[in-house]
PDB file of C-alpha atoms and ligand atoms in Angstrom:
ATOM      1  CA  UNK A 208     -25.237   9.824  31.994  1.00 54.00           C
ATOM      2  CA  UNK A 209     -21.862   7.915  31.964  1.00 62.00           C
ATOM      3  CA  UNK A 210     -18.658  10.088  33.114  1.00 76.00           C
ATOM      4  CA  UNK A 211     -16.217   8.914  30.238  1.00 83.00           C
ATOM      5  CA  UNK A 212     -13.638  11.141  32.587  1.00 84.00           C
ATOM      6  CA  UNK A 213     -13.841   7.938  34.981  1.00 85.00           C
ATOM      7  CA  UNK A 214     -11.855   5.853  31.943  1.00 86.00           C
ATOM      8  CA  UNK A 215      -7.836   4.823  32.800  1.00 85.00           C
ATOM      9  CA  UNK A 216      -5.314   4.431  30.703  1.00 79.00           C
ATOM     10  CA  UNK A 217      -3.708   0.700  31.218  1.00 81.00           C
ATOM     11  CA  UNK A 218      -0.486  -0.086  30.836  1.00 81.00           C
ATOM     12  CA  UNK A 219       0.851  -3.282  28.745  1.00 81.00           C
ATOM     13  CA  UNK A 220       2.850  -6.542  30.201  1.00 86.00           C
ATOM     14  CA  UNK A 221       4.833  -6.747  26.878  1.00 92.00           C
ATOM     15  CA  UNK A 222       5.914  -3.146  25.861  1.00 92.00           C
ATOM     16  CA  UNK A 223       6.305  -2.030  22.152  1.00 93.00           C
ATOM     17  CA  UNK A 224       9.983  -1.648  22.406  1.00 94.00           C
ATOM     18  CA  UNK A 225       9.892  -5.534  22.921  1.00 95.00           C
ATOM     19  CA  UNK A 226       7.756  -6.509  20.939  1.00 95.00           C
ATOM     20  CA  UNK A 227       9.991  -4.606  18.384  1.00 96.00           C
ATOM     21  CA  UNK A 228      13.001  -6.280  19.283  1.00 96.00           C
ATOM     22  CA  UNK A 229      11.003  -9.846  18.713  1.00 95.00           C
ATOM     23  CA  UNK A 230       9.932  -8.691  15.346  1.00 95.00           C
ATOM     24  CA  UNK A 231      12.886  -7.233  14.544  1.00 95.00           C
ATOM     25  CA  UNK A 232      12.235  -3.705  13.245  1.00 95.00           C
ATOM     26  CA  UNK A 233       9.896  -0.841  14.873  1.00 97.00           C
ATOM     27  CA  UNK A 234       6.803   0.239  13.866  1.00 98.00           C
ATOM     28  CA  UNK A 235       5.175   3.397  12.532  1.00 98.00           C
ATOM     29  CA  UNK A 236       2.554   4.554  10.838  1.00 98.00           C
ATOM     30  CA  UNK A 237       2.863   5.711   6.725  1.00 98.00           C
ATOM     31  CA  UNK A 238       0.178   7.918   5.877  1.00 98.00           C
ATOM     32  CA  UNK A 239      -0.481   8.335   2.466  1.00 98.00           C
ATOM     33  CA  UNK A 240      -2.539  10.816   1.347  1.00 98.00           C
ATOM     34  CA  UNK A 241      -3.582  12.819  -2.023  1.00 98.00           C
ATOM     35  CA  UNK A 242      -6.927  12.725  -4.531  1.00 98.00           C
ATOM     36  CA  UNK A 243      -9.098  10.194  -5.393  1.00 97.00           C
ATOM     37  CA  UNK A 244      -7.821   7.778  -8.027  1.00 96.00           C
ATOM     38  CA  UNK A 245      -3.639   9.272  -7.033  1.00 96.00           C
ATOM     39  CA  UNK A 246      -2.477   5.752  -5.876  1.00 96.00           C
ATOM     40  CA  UNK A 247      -2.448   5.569  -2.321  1.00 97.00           C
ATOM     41  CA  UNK A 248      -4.279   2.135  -2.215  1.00 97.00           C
ATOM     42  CA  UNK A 249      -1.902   0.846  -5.308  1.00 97.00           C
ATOM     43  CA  UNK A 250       1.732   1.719  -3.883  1.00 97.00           C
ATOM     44  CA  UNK A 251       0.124   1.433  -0.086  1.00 98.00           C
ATOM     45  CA  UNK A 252      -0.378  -2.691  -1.245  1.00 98.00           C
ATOM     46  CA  UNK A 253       3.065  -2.459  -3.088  1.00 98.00           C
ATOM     47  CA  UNK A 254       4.534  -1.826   0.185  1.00 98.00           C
ATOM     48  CA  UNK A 255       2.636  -4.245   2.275  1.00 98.00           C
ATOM     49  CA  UNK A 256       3.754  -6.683  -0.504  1.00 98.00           C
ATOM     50  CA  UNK A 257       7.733  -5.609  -0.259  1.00 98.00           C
ATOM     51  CA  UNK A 258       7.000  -5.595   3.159  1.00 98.00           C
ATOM     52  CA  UNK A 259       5.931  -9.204   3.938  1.00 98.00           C
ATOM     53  CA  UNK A 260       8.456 -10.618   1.647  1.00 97.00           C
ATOM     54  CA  UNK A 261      11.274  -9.217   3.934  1.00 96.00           C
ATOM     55  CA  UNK A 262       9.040 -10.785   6.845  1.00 96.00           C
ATOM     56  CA  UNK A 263       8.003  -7.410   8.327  1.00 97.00           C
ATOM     57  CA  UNK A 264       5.044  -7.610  10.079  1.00 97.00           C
ATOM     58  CA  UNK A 265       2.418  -4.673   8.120  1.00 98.00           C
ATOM     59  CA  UNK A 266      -1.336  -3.855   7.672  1.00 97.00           C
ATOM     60  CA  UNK A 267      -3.451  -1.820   4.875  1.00 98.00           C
ATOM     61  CA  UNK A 268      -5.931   0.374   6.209  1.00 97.00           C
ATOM     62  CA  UNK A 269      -7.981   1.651   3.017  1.00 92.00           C
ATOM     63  CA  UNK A 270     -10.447   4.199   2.592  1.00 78.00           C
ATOM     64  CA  UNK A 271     -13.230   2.486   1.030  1.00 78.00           C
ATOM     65  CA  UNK A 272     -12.967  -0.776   2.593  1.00 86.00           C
ATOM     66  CA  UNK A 273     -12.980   1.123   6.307  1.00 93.00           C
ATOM     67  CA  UNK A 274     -15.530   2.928   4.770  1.00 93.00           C
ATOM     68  CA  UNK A 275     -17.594  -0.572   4.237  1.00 91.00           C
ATOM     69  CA  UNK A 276     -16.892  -1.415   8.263  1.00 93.00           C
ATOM     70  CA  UNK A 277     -15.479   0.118  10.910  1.00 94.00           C
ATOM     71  CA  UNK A 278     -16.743   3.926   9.518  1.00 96.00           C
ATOM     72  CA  UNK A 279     -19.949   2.851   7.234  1.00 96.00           C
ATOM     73  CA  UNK A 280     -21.582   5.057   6.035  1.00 94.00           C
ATOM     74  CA  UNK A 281     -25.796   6.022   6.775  1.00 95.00           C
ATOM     75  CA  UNK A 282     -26.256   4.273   3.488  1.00 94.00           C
ATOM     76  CA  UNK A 283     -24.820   1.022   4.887  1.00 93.00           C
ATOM     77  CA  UNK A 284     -25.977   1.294   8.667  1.00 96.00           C
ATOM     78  CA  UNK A 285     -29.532   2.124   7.628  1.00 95.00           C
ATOM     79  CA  UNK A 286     -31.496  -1.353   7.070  1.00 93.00           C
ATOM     80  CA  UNK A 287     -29.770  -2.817   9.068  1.00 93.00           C
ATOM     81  CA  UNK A 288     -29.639  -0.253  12.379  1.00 96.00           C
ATOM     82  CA  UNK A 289     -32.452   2.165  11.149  1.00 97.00           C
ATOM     83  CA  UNK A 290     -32.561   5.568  10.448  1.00 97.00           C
ATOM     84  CA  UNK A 291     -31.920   7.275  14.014  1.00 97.00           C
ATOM     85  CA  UNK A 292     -28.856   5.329  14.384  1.00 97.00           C
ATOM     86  CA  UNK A 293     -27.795   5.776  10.740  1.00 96.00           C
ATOM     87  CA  UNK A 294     -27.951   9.110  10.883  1.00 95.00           C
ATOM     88  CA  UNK A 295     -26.258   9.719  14.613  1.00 96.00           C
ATOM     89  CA  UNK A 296     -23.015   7.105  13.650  1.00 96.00           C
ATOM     90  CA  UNK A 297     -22.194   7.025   9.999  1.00 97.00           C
ATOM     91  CA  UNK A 298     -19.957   8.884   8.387  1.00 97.00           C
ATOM     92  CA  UNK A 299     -20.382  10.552   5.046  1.00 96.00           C
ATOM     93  CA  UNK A 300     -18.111  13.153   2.949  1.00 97.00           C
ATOM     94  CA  UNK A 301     -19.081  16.707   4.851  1.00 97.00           C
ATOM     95  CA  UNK A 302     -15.568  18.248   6.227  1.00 98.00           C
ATOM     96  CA  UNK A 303     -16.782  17.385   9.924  1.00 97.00           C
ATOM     97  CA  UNK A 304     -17.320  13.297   8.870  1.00 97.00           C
ATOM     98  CA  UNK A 305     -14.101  13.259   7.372  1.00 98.00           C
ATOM     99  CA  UNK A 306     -12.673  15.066   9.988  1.00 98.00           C
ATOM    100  CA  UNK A 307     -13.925  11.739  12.118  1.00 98.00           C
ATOM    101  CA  UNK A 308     -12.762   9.349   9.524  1.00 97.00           C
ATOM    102  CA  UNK A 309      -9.766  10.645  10.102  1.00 98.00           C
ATOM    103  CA  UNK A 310      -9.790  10.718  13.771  1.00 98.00           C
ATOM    104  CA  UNK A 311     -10.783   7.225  13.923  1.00 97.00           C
ATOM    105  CA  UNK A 312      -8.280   6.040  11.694  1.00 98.00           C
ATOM    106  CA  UNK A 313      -5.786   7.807  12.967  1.00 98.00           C
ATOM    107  CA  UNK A 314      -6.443   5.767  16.542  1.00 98.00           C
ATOM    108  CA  UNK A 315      -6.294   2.535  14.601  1.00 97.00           C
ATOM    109  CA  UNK A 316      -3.060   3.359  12.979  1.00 98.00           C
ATOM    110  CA  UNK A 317      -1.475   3.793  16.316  1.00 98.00           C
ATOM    111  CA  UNK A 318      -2.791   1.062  17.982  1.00 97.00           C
ATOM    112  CA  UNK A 319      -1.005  -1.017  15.051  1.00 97.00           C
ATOM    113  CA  UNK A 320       2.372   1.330  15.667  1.00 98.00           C
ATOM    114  CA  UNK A 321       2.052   0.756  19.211  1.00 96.00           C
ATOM    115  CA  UNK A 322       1.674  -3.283  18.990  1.00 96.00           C
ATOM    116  CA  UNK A 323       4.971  -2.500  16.600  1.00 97.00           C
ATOM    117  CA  UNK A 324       3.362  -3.037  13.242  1.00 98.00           C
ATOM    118  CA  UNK A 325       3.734  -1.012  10.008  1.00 98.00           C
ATOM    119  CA  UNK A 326       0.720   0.283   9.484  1.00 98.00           C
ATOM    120  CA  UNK A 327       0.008   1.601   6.034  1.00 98.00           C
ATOM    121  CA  UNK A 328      -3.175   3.962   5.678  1.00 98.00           C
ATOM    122  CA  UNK A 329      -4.756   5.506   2.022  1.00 98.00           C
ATOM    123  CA  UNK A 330      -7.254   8.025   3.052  1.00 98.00           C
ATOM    124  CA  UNK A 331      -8.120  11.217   1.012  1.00 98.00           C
ATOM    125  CA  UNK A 332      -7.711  12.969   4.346  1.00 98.00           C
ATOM    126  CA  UNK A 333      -7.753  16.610   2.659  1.00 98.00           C
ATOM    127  CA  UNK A 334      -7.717  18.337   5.357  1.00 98.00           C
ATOM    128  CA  UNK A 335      -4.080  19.804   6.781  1.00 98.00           C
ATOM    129  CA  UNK A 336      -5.427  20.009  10.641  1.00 98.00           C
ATOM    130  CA  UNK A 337      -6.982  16.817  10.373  1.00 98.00           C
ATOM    131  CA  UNK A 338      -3.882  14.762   9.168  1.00 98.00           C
ATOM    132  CA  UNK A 339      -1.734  17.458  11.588  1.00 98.00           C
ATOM    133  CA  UNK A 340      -4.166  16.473  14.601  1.00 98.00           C
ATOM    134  CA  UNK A 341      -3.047  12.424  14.157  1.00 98.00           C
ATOM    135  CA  UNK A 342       0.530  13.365  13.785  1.00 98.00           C
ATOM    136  CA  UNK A 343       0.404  15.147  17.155  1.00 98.00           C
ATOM    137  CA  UNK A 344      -1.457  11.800  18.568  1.00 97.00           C
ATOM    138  CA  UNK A 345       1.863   9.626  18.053  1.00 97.00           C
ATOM    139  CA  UNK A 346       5.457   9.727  19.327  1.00 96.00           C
ATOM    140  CA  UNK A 347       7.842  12.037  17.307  1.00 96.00           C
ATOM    141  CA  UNK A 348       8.777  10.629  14.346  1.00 96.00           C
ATOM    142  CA  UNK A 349       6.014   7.557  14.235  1.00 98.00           C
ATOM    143  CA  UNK A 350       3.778   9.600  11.890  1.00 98.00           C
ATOM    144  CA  UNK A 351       5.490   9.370   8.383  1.00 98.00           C
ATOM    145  CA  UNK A 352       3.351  11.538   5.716  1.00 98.00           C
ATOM    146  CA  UNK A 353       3.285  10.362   1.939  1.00 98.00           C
ATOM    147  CA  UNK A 354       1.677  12.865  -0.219  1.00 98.00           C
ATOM    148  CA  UNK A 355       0.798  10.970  -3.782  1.00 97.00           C
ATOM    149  CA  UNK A 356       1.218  14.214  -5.386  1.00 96.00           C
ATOM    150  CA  UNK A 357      -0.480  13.090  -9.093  1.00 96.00           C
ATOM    151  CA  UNK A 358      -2.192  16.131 -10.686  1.00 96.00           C
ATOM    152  CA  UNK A 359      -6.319  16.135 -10.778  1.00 97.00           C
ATOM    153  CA  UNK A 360      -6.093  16.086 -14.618  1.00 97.00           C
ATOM    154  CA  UNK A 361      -4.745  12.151 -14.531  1.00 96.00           C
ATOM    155  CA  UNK A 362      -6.973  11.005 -11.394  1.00 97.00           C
ATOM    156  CA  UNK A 363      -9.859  12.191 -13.407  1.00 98.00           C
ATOM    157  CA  UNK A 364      -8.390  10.674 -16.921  1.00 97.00           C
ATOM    158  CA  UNK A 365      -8.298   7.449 -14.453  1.00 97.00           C
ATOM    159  CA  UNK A 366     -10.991   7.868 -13.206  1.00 98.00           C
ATOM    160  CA  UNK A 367     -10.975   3.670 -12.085  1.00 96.00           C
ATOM    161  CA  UNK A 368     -14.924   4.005 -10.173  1.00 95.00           C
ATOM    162  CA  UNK A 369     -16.079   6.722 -12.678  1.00 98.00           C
ATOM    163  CA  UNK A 370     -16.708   8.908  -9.920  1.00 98.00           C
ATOM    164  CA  UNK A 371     -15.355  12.233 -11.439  1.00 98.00           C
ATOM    165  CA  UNK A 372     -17.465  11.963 -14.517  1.00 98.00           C
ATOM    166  CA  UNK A 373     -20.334  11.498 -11.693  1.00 98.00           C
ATOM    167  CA  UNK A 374     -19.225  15.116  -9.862  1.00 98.00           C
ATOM    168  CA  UNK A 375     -18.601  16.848 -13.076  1.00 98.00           C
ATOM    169  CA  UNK A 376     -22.406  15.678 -14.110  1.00 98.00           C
ATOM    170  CA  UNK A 377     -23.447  17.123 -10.622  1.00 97.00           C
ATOM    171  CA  UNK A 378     -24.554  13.738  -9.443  1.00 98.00           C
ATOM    172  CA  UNK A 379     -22.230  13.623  -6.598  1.00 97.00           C
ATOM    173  CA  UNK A 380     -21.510  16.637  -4.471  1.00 96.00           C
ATOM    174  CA  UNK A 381     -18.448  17.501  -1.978  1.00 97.00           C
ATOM    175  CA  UNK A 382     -16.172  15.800  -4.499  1.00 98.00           C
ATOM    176  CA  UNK A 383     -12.363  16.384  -3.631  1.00 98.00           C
ATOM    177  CA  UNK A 384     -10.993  18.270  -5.999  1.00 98.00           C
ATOM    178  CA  UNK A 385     -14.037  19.139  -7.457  1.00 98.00           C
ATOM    179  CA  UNK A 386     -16.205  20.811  -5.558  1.00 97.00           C
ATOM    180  CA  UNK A 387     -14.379  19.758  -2.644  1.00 98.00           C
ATOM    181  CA  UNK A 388     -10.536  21.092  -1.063  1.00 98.00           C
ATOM    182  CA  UNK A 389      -7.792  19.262  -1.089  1.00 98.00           C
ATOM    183  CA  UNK A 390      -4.843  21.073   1.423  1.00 98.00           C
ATOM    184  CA  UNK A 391      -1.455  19.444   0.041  1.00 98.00           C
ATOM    185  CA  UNK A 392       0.875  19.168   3.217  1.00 98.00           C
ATOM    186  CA  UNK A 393       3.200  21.573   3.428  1.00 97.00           C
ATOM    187  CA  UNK A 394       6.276  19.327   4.816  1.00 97.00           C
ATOM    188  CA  UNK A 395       5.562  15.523   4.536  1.00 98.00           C
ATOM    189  CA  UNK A 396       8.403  13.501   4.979  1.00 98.00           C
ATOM    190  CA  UNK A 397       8.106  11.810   1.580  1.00 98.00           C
ATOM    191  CA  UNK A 398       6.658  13.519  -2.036  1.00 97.00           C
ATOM    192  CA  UNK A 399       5.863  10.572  -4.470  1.00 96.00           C
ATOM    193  CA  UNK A 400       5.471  11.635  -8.299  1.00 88.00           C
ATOM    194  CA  UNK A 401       3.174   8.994  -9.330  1.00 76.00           C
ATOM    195  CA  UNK A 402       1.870  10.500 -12.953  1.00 76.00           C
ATOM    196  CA  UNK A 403       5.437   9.753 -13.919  1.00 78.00           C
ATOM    197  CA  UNK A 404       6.504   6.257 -12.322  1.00 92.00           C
ATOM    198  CA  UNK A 405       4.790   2.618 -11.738  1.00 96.00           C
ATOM    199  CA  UNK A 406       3.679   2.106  -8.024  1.00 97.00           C
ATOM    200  CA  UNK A 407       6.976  -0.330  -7.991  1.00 97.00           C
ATOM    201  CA  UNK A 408       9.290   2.079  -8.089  1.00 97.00           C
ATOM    202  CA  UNK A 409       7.139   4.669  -6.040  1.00 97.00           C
ATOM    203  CA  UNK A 410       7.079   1.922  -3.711  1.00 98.00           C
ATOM    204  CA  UNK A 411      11.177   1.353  -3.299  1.00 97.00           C
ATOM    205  CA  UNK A 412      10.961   5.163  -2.409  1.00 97.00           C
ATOM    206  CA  UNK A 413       9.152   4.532   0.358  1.00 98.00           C
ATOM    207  CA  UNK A 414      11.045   1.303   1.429  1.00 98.00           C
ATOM    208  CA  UNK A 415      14.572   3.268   1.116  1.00 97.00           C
ATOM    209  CA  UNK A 416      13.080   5.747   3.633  1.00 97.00           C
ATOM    210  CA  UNK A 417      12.259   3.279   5.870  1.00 98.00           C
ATOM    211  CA  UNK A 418      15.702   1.803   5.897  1.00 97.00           C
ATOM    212  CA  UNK A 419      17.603   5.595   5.696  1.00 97.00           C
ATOM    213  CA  UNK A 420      15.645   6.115   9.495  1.00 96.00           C
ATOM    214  CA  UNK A 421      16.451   2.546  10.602  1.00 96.00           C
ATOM    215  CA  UNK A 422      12.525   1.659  10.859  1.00 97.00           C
ATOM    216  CA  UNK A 423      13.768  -1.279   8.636  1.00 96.00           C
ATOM    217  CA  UNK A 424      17.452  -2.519   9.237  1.00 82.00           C
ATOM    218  CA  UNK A 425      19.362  -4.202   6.678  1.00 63.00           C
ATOM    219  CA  UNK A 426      18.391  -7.776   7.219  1.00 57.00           C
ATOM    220  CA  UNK A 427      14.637  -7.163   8.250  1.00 55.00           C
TER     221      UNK A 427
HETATM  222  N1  PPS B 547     -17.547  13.192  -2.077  1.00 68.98           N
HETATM  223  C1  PPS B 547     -16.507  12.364  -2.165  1.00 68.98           C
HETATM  224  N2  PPS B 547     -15.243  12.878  -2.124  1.00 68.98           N
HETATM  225  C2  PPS B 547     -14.197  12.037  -2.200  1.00 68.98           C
HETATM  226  N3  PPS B 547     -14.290  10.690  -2.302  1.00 68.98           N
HETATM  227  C3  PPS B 547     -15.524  10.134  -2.323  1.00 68.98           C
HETATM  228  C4  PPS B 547     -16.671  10.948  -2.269  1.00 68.98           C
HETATM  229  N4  PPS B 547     -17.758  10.136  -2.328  1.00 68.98           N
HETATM  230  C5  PPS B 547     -17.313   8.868  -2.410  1.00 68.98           C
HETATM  231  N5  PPS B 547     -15.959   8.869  -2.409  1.00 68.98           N
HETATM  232  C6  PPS B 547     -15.170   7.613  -2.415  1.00 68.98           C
HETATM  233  O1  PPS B 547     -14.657   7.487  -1.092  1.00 68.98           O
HETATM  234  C7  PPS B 547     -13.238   7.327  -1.082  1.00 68.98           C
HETATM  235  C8  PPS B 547     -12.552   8.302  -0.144  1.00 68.98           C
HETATM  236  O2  PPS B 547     -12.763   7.935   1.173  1.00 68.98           O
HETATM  237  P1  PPS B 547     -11.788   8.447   2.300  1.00 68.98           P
HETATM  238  O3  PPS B 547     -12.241   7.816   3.570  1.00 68.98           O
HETATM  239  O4  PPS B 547     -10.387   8.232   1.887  1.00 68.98           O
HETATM  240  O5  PPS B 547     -12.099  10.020   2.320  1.00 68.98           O
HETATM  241  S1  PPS B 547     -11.667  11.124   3.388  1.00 68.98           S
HETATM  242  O6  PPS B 547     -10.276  10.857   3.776  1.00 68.98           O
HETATM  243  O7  PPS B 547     -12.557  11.007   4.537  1.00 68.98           O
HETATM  244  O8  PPS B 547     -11.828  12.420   2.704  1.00 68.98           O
HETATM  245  C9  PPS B 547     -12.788   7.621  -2.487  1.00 68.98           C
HETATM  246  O9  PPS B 547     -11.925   6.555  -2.762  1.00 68.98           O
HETATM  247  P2  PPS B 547     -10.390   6.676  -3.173  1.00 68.98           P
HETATM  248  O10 PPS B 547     -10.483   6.714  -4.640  1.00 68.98           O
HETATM  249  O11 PPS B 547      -9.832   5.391  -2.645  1.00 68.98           O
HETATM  250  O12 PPS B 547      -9.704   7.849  -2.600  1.00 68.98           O
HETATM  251  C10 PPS B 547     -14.013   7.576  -3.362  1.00 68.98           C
HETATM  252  O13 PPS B 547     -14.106   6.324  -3.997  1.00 68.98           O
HETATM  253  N1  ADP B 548       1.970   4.877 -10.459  1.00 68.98           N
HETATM  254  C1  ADP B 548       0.916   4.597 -11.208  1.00 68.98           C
HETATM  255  N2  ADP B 548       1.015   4.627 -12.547  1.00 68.98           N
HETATM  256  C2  ADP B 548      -0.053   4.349 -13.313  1.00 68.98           C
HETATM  257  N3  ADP B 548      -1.275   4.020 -12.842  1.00 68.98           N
HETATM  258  C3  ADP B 548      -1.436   3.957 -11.526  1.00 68.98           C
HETATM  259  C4  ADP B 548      -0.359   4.253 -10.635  1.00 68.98           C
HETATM  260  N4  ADP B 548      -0.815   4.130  -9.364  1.00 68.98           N
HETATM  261  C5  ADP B 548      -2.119   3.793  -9.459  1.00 68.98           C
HETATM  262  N5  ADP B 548      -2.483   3.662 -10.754  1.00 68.98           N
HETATM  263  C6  ADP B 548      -3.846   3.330 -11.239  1.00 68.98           C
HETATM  264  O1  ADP B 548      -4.673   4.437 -10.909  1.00 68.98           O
HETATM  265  C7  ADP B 548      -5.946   3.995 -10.457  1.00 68.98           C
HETATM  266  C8  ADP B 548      -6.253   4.567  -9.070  1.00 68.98           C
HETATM  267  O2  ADP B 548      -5.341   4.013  -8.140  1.00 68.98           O
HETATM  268  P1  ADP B 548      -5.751   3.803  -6.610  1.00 68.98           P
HETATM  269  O3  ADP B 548      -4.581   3.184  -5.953  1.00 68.98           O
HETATM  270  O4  ADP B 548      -7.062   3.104  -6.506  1.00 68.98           O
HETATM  271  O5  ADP B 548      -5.918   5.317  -6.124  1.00 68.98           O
HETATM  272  P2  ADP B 548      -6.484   5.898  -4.741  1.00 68.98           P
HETATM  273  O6  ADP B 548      -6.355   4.829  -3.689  1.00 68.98           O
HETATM  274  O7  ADP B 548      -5.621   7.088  -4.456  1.00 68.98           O
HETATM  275  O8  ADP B 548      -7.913   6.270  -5.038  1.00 68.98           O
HETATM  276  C9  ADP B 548      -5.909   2.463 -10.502  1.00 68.98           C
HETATM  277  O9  ADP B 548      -6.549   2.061 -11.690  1.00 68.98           O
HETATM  278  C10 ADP B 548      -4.443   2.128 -10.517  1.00 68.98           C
HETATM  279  O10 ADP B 548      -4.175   0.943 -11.235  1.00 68.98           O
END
């Protein structure tokens, strides 16, 4: 049986803190997270978009297209690595599968914060210890939390996939919020209100931050 004990960590030539200074603002990771059909993906893009028109260098990472690759689920891995394999590696919706999801993402995110990108993640990720376990991964203050705090009643009057009216018929089960728990965080560094504003303005909040703790400067 391999010893993954006998795995070192490697040092990089160029370091983050120059490849920050060549791009001209530091990364981090912004981690939105809140109920299906709350807006993560929307303002997440918003940003990217704001982003790359100040020349920032940023990346999406979005829960159901990582859920089409890098963390497919059994469905998807099935015909084409059969059942044993499907059933060992992919990831569904039980509390331990997200908790992977999560993981997994999480060590994405920072590999983008460490090469000095923005990285902008839209995960569910409902549960507090999970999101509190990649926090702990990154350097203090890396980890910025963005908790798309829109109320179950207008995710579900959304609705975009028609996946509530699915759970409410009982035809899918585990749904967040639901039949499912959703732990708010307790202190994220940003609340964003978005029952009551367009992803545009929701959007500027989250830029503003990023220029109030100098992740942005003035001209980048
Ligand atoms: N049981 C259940 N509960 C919640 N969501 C479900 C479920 N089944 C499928 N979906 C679809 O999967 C998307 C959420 O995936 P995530 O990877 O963000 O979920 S999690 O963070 O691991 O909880 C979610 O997409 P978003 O609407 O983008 O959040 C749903 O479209
Ligand atoms: N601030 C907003 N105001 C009105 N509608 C919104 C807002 N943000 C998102 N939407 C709409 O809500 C639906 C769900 O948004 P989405 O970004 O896919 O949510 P999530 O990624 O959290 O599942 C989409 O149809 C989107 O156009």
């Amino acid at each position: 049986m391999a010893n993954d004990t006998n795995v070192t960590w490697h040092d990089h030539r160029v370091s983050r803190e120059e490849r920050e200074r060549l791009h001209g603002h530091r990364g981090c990771v912004i981690w939105f997270t809140g109920l299906s059909g709350s807006g993560k993906s929307t303002i997440a893009n918003v940003v990217d978009h704001m982003l790359a028109a100040r020349g920032v260098k940023s990346a999406v990472l979005d829960g159901d297209n990582v859920r089409h690759g890098l963390n497919a689920g059994p469905g998807m891995l099935r015909e084409s690595h059969g059942e044993a394999y499907a059933e060992r590696f992919g990831l569904g919706f039980s509390a331990i599968d997200r908790e992977e999801n999560i993981r997994r993402i999480g060590a994405v995110a920072q590999l983008f914060c460490e090469s000095g990108t923005i990285a902008l993640t839209a995960f569910i990720s409902p549960y507090r210890l999970d999101r509190d376990r990649v926090r702990a991964m990154m350097r203090e203050g890396d980890f910025i939390e963005v908790f798309v705090d829109t109320p179950l009643e207008i995710c579900e009057q959304r609705d975009p996939k028609g996946l509530y009216k699915k759970a409410r018929a009982g035809e899918i089960k585990h749904f967040t919020g639901i039949d499912d728990p959703y732990e708010a965080p307790e202190t994220p560094e940003l609340v964003v209100c978005a029952g009551e504003r367009t992803p545009e303005e929701l959007a500027t909040e989250v830029i503003d931050y990023l220029m109030k703790r100098e992740i942005l400067s003035a001209a980048g």
